[in-house]
Amino acid sequence: MKFSIVITTYNRLSLLRRAIASSLAQTVPCEVIVIDDCSSDDTEAYVRSLGDRVLYHRNATNQGHSAAVNLGVQKASGDWIKPLDDDDYLAPDCLEGMLAAIAQRPEAVICSCQAAQVNEQEVELSRTRRVGTRDSFYVPQEDIHYGMLLEWLPFGTPAQVAFRRDAFLQSGGWDSSLDTNCDDIDSWIRIAQYGDAIFLNRCLAYRTVWPQAYNRRFPVQKRFETNLLMKQKIYQAVSDKHRQQVPPFAAIHNYLRLHWSLVALKQRQLGPAIALMGPAIASWPAWQLLLQARAGGAKAAAKSAQTIQQIPLLPSSPGPAAALGSGNGE
């Protein structure tokens, strides 16, 4: 089994250096690909200076983030793809940990780990929450979308996720109409139709939180609309096994209104907050979903374990991947 790391970049050489360095420092052999979306800085000169350690492609014109990811996957020779934005980076044993888990569940098509949120000085601000009650487990395909719908199984950002190349291609790749606004989540929804999902409660990646992040360009209303679209897609993909337990979509719609109105209030955008909240303020089912989502942590993990199969993966040995079953979440 071979991994390819696909790094997409555009005019952020100072950050790209770190992403490439973390990829070349992996404890298992892998292919490293950089897709340069027509940068005007010194990106090309730097990456070419690395020689054959990195496969480099420069777009003749700026195609956008989603198209860059699609091109990188097409050029990759690995069975599994680890996407990486240029402002994020990996722990040295990221691929080793994922490979050890994937080897135990060949039916898996997607794998997610915890990530540390860091600032521009690489100071850790927080970590993505643990998923489920085990340190490493897989979820059968028929349970995935139900867990995604109720936010019990958040795959997270590209820094956290790896996927099987054939499933990605079969799913149609990333949708450029969603460029940097849930194009990743949209892809996870479709990839998860083709097999099982692995979750590792272990921090193997680092995601930079900074004002210039692409997804911060979108107004709250636009982010709400895209989030609603993602929920509609997940709702339609829920298996018959869980169909009777799924809340009415009207409740989910109103829950999202409440969530994004609170986001707007936090950003001191009173007008958008009032517009978003609207009739949702009187929806008790929506408030229940909001409170359930805000509870998170152990309560959400326990609730999900009652409904969704979380089948443990055994710890591996020797080497760093043995920490899969260590119980420390690291």
Coordinates of C-alpha atoms in Angstrom, one line a residue:
M1 CA 0.0 0.0 0.0
K2 CA 1.4 3.4 -1.0
F3 CA 0.5 6.9 0.1
S4 CA 0.7 10.1 -1.9
I5 CA 0.7 13.5 -0.2
V6 CA -1.0 16.1 -2.4
I7 CA -0.1 19.7 -1.4
T8 CA -2.0 22.5 -3.1
T9 CA -0.6 26.0 -3.0
Y10 CA -1.0 29.6 -4.3
N11 CA 1.3 32.4 -3.4
R12 CA 2.1 31.2 0.1
L13 CA 5.7 30.1 -0.1
S14 CA 6.6 30.9 3.5
L15 CA 3.9 28.4 4.6
L16 CA 4.5 25.9 1.8
R17 CA 8.0 25.3 3.0
R18 CA 6.7 23.9 6.3
A19 CA 4.1 21.7 4.6
I20 CA 6.7 20.2 2.3
A21 CA 9.2 19.7 5.1
S22 CA 6.6 17.8 7.2
S23 CA 5.7 15.6 4.2
L24 CA 9.4 14.7 3.4
A25 CA 9.9 14.0 7.1
Q26 CA 7.3 11.1 7.2
T27 CA 8.5 8.0 8.9
V28 CA 7.3 5.8 6.0
P29 CA 8.1 6.2 2.3
C30 CA 5.6 8.3 0.3
E31 CA 5.1 10.3 -2.8
V32 CA 5.0 14.1 -2.4
I33 CA 3.2 16.2 -5.0
V34 CA 2.9 19.9 -5.1
I35 CA 0.2 21.5 -7.3
D36 CA 1.0 25.2 -7.8
D37 CA -2.1 27.1 -8.9
C38 CA -0.1 29.7 -10.9
S39 CA 1.7 31.4 -8.1
S40 CA 3.5 34.7 -8.8
D41 CA 6.0 34.4 -6.0
D42 CA 9.1 32.2 -5.8
T43 CA 7.2 29.0 -5.3
E44 CA 8.4 27.3 -8.6
A45 CA 12.0 28.1 -8.0
Y46 CA 11.9 26.7 -4.4
V47 CA 10.1 23.5 -5.2
R48 CA 12.2 22.7 -8.2
S49 CA 15.3 23.2 -6.0
L50 CA 14.2 20.1 -4.1
G51 CA 14.8 17.9 -7.1
D52 CA 13.1 14.6 -7.5
R53 CA 12.0 14.4 -3.9
V54 CA 8.9 16.3 -4.9
L55 CA 6.7 16.0 -8.0
Y56 CA 5.9 19.5 -9.1
H57 CA 3.2 20.8 -11.4
R58 CA 2.4 24.5 -12.1
N59 CA -0.9 25.5 -13.6
A60 CA -0.7 27.9 -16.5
T61 CA -3.6 29.9 -15.1
N62 CA -5.3 30.0 -11.7
Q63 CA -7.8 27.2 -11.6
G64 CA -8.9 27.3 -8.0
H65 CA -8.4 25.0 -5.0
S66 CA -10.8 22.2 -5.9
A67 CA -9.3 21.9 -9.4
A68 CA -5.8 21.8 -8.0
V69 CA -6.8 18.9 -5.6
N70 CA -8.4 17.0 -8.5
L71 CA -5.3 17.4 -10.6
G72 CA -3.0 16.3 -7.8
V73 CA -5.0 13.1 -7.2
Q74 CA -5.0 12.4 -11.0
K75 CA -1.2 12.7 -11.0
A76 CA -0.7 10.6 -7.9
S77 CA 0.5 7.0 -8.0
G78 CA -0.5 6.1 -4.4
D79 CA -3.4 3.9 -3.4
W80 CA -4.2 6.4 -0.7
I81 CA -4.1 10.2 -0.8
K82 CA -3.3 12.5 2.0
P83 CA -4.4 16.0 0.9
L84 CA -2.6 18.9 2.6
D85 CA -3.3 22.7 2.3
D86 CA -0.1 24.8 2.1
D87 CA -0.8 26.4 5.5
D88 CA -1.1 23.1 7.3
Y89 CA 1.4 20.4 8.2
L90 CA 1.7 16.8 9.5
A91 CA 3.2 15.0 12.4
P92 CA 6.2 12.9 11.3
D93 CA 4.3 9.6 12.0
C94 CA 1.0 10.7 10.4
L95 CA 1.1 8.3 7.5
E96 CA 2.6 5.5 9.7
G97 CA -0.4 5.7 12.1
M98 CA -2.9 5.8 9.3
L99 CA -1.3 3.0 7.4
A100 CA -1.3 0.7 10.5
A101 CA -5.1 1.3 10.9
I102 CA -5.9 1.0 7.2
A103 CA -4.1 -2.3 7.0
Q104 CA -6.5 -3.7 9.6
R105 CA -9.6 -2.6 7.6
P106 CA -9.0 -2.9 3.8
E107 CA -12.7 -2.1 3.2
A108 CA -12.1 1.5 4.5
V109 CA -12.1 4.3 1.9
I110 CA -11.6 7.3 4.3
C111 CA -9.6 7.9 7.4
S112 CA -9.7 10.8 9.9
C113 CA -7.4 11.7 12.8
Q114 CA -7.4 14.5 15.4
A115 CA -5.6 17.8 14.5
A116 CA -4.1 20.6 16.7
Q117 CA -5.3 24.1 15.8
V118 CA -2.3 26.4 15.9
N119 CA -1.6 30.1 15.3
E120 CA 0.9 31.6 12.9
Q121 CA 3.7 31.0 15.5
E122 CA 2.7 27.3 15.8
V123 CA 1.4 27.7 19.3
E124 CA -1.4 25.2 19.9
L125 CA -4.7 26.9 20.5
S126 CA -7.0 23.8 20.7
R127 CA -7.5 20.3 19.4
T128 CA -10.3 18.8 17.4
R129 CA -12.5 16.8 19.7
R130 CA -12.3 13.1 20.1
V131 CA -14.7 11.1 18.0
G132 CA -16.5 8.2 19.6
T133 CA -15.4 6.3 22.7
R134 CA -12.4 4.4 21.4
D135 CA -8.8 5.3 20.5
S136 CA -9.1 3.8 17.1
F137 CA -12.1 2.2 15.3
Y138 CA -13.9 1.8 12.1
V139 CA -17.5 2.6 11.2
P140 CA -19.4 0.4 8.7
Q141 CA -20.5 2.3 5.6
E142 CA -24.2 2.0 6.5
D143 CA -23.7 4.0 9.7
I144 CA -21.5 6.8 8.3
H145 CA -23.9 9.3 6.9
Y146 CA -26.3 9.1 9.9
G147 CA -23.3 9.9 12.2
M148 CA -22.3 12.8 9.9
L149 CA -25.9 14.2 9.9
L150 CA -26.0 14.4 13.7
E151 CA -22.4 15.6 13.8
W152 CA -21.3 12.5 15.8
L153 CA -18.7 11.6 13.1
P154 CA -17.1 14.8 11.9
F155 CA -14.3 14.0 9.5
G156 CA -12.8 17.4 9.7
T157 CA -10.6 19.4 7.3
P158 CA -8.1 18.1 4.7
A159 CA -5.3 18.2 7.3
Q160 CA -7.2 15.4 9.2
V161 CA -8.3 13.2 6.4
A162 CA -6.9 10.7 4.0
F163 CA -8.9 8.8 1.3
R164 CA -8.5 5.9 -1.1
R165 CA -7.7 7.2 -4.6
D166 CA -10.1 4.9 -6.4
A167 CA -13.0 5.9 -4.2
F168 CA -12.2 9.6 -4.8
L169 CA -12.1 9.2 -8.6
Q170 CA -15.3 7.1 -8.5
S171 CA -17.0 9.9 -6.5
G172 CA -16.2 12.5 -9.1
G173 CA -13.6 14.5 -7.2
W174 CA -14.0 18.0 -5.6
D175 CA -16.7 20.3 -6.9
S176 CA -15.2 23.6 -8.1
S177 CA -18.5 25.4 -7.6
L178 CA -17.9 25.0 -3.9
D179 CA -14.2 26.2 -4.0
T180 CA -12.8 26.5 -0.5
N181 CA -16.4 26.6 0.9
C182 CA -17.1 23.0 2.0
D183 CA -15.6 21.4 -1.1
D184 CA -13.8 19.0 1.2
I185 CA -16.9 18.0 3.2
D186 CA -18.9 17.6 0.0
S187 CA -16.2 15.1 -1.1
W188 CA -16.2 13.2 2.2
I189 CA -19.9 12.7 1.8
R190 CA -19.5 11.1 -1.6
I191 CA -16.4 9.1 -0.9
A192 CA -18.1 7.5 2.2
Q193 CA -20.7 5.9 -0.1
Y194 CA -18.0 3.4 -1.2
G195 CA -16.8 1.8 2.0
D196 CA -16.0 2.1 5.7
A197 CA -14.5 4.9 7.7
I198 CA -11.6 4.8 10.1
F199 CA -11.2 7.3 13.0
L200 CA -8.0 7.8 15.0
N201 CA -8.2 9.7 18.3
R202 CA -4.6 10.7 17.9
C203 CA -3.2 14.1 16.9
L204 CA -1.4 13.5 13.6
A205 CA -1.8 16.9 11.9
Y206 CA -1.7 20.6 12.5
R207 CA -4.1 23.2 11.1
T208 CA -3.2 26.8 11.0
V209 CA -5.9 29.3 12.2
W210 CA -5.3 32.7 10.8
P211 CA -7.2 35.7 9.3
Q212 CA -6.1 35.0 5.7
A213 CA -7.6 31.5 5.7
Y214 CA -9.6 31.0 2.5
N215 CA -12.9 30.0 4.2
R216 CA -13.0 33.3 6.2
R217 CA -13.7 35.2 3.0
F218 CA -17.3 34.1 2.9
P219 CA -20.1 36.0 4.7
V220 CA -22.1 34.2 7.4
Q221 CA -25.2 33.9 5.1
K222 CA -23.2 32.2 2.4
R223 CA -21.6 29.8 4.9
F224 CA -25.1 29.0 6.3
E225 CA -26.4 28.3 2.8
T226 CA -23.5 26.0 1.9
N227 CA -23.8 24.2 5.3
L228 CA -27.5 23.7 4.6
L229 CA -26.7 22.2 1.2
M230 CA -24.2 19.8 2.8
K231 CA -26.9 18.7 5.3
Q232 CA -29.3 18.0 2.5
K233 CA -26.8 15.8 0.7
I234 CA -26.0 13.9 3.9
Y235 CA -29.7 13.5 4.7
Q236 CA -30.3 11.9 1.3
A237 CA -27.4 9.5 1.8
V238 CA -28.5 8.1 5.2
S239 CA -29.1 4.4 4.9
D240 CA -32.4 2.7 5.4
K241 CA -31.2 1.3 8.6
H242 CA -31.3 4.7 10.3
R243 CA -34.1 6.4 8.3
Q244 CA -36.7 6.0 11.1
Q245 CA -34.4 7.7 13.6
V246 CA -33.6 10.7 11.4
P247 CA -35.1 14.1 12.6
P248 CA -37.4 15.9 10.1
F249 CA -35.3 18.0 7.8
A250 CA -37.2 21.1 8.9
A251 CA -35.7 20.7 12.4
I252 CA -32.2 20.4 10.9
H253 CA -32.8 23.5 8.8
N254 CA -33.8 25.5 11.8
Y255 CA -30.9 24.1 13.9
L256 CA -28.5 25.5 11.3
R257 CA -30.3 28.8 11.4
L258 CA -29.8 29.0 15.2
H259 CA -26.1 27.9 14.9
W260 CA -25.2 30.5 12.2
S261 CA -27.1 33.2 14.0
L262 CA -25.0 32.6 17.0
V263 CA -21.9 32.7 14.8
A264 CA -23.1 36.1 13.5
L265 CA -23.7 37.4 17.0
K266 CA -20.2 36.4 18.0
Q267 CA -18.9 38.4 15.1
R268 CA -21.1 41.3 16.2
Q269 CA -23.2 41.2 13.0
L270 CA -26.6 41.9 14.5
G271 CA -28.5 42.2 11.3
P272 CA -27.5 38.9 9.7
A273 CA -28.0 37.2 13.1
I274 CA -31.6 38.4 13.3
A275 CA -32.3 37.5 9.7
L276 CA -30.8 34.0 10.1
M277 CA -32.7 33.2 13.3
G278 CA -36.1 34.1 12.0
P279 CA -38.8 31.4 12.8
A280 CA -36.1 29.0 14.1
I281 CA -36.3 30.7 17.5
A282 CA -39.6 29.1 18.1
S283 CA -38.5 25.6 17.1
W284 CA -38.0 23.4 20.1
P285 CA -36.6 20.4 18.0
A286 CA -34.0 22.8 16.6
W287 CA -32.9 24.0 20.1
Q288 CA -32.6 20.3 21.1
L289 CA -30.3 19.7 18.2
L290 CA -28.3 22.8 19.0
L291 CA -27.9 21.8 22.7
Q292 CA -26.9 18.3 21.6
A293 CA -24.3 19.6 19.3
R294 CA -22.9 22.1 21.9
A295 CA -22.7 19.4 24.5
G296 CA -20.1 17.5 22.3
G297 CA -17.3 15.7 24.0
A298 CA -18.1 12.7 26.2
K299 CA -21.9 13.0 25.9
A300 CA -21.9 13.0 22.1
A301 CA -19.4 10.1 22.1
A302 CA -21.6 8.0 24.4
K303 CA -24.7 8.8 22.4
S304 CA -23.2 7.9 19.1
A305 CA -21.8 4.7 20.6
Q306 CA -25.4 3.6 21.4
T307 CA -26.5 4.0 17.8
I308 CA -23.5 3.7 15.5
Q309 CA -21.2 0.6 15.3
Q310 CA -17.7 1.6 16.4
I311 CA -15.6 -1.5 15.9
P312 CA -12.2 -1.3 17.5
L313 CA -8.9 -1.7 15.7
L314 CA -6.1 -3.5 17.5
P315 CA -2.9 -1.6 18.4
S316 CA 0.0 -2.2 16.1
S317 CA 3.6 -3.0 17.0
P318 CA 6.4 -2.2 16.9
G319 CA 7.0 1.5 16.2
P320 CA 5.0 4.8 16.8
A321 CA 1.9 3.3 15.3
A322 CA 1.5 1.2 18.5
A323 CA 0.1 4.3 20.1
L324 CA -3.2 3.5 18.3
G325 CA -4.4 1.7 21.3
S326 CA -2.5 3.5 24.0
G327 CA -5.6 5.3 25.5
N328 CA -4.0 8.7 25.8
G329 CA -5.5 10.3 22.7
E330 CA -2.1 11.5 21.6

